[in-house]
Amino acid sequence: MKSVTIQPHQPGPGTDTPVLAVQELGKSYPSRKGDVLAVRSIDFAVHAGQFVSVVGPSGCGKTTLMMCIAGLLPITTGSVMFRGDRMSGPRDGVAVVFQDYSRSLFPWLTVEKNVALPLRDRGLPRTEIRDRVRESLEMVGLAHAAALHPWQLSGGMQQRVAIARGLAVRPEMLIMDEPFASVDAQTRASLEDLLLKVWAETGTTVLFVTHDIDEAVYLSDRVVVLSQGPSVVVEDLPVELERPRDQIATKQTALFGELRENVYSLVMASQRRTSLSGDLH
């Protein structure tokens, strides 16, 4: 696997106003037995140009958290601030790429029409839509597939279409919810490096949810570790691995191994504490 040779966009200076600020965010769902707390109290911030991953035990509420941050679910307590303004729903400047590419693309539309869809909703001129679609497809290496339909593409290519659609709106922040979970290991590695290349070229701030600890460490500037649900932030770890990253060389470094072990230990410790608490009750 070749390394990503483009130097990434460097995180912006530590300003008082981050791109994203999650403040004491809590989310509960109603049930017959009363409210069920999914996310207890989440606090973290992401500055311009950073690549931040969120990991945690299975069922800890990672997807719920991302849906709240994206404005797709109402929050119960706390707040989500985007550029200092409180978010109360989806907004321009934020794009989301979901895990299940097969359900996020419209099979009756061509690749270029799938990518153009959010641009048409914004009422942009046809020439600008055409230029943005072409630019986004070129960025993910799919310019040749513009006239094809999603069902004619492999899973990895379909997810690249979903990424291109997110990039076409030229977001300031890209939220990705386990986007590579449904592809094989080789395709996953290729998509990881493609994402780093796109991030380097655009400078887009990325918030990336994954259950894969190696993936989180490999991609990120920081890894936010969540506890077992109802989740809180256990640790916010800086990842000081040199860039550009390489699928083989980076993962063979002692620092990568230390970071991976640290994150894994935090996740497992959270699971053990929850299990012991349940046994005591």
PDB file of C-alpha atoms in Angstrom, residues 111-121 129 133 165:
ATOM      1  CA  VAL A 111     -23.410   8.620 -10.095  1.00  0.00           C
ATOM      2  CA  GLU A 112     -23.255  12.237 -11.233  1.00  0.00           C
ATOM      3  CA  LYS A 113     -26.939  12.805 -10.416  1.00  0.00           C
ATOM      4  CA  ASN A 114     -26.470  11.299  -6.943  1.00  0.00           C
ATOM      5  CA  VAL A 115     -23.585  13.681  -6.302  1.00  0.00           C
ATOM      6  CA  ALA A 116     -25.534  16.626  -7.726  1.00  0.00           C
ATOM      7  CA  LEU A 117     -28.630  16.035  -5.596  1.00  0.00           C
ATOM      8  CA  PRO A 118     -27.726  18.203  -2.560  1.00  0.00           C
ATOM      9  CA  LEU A 119     -26.517  20.940  -4.894  1.00  0.00           C
ATOM     10  CA  ARG A 120     -29.856  21.036  -6.710  1.00  0.00           C
ATOM     11  CA  ASP A 121     -31.587  21.322  -3.346  1.00  0.00           C
ATOM     12  CA  ILE A 129     -23.415  22.125 -10.175  1.00  0.00           C
ATOM     13  CA  VAL A 133     -19.779  17.317  -9.469  1.00  0.00           C
ATOM     14  CA  ARG A 165     -21.509  13.860  -2.631  1.00  0.00           C
TER      15      ARG A 165
END
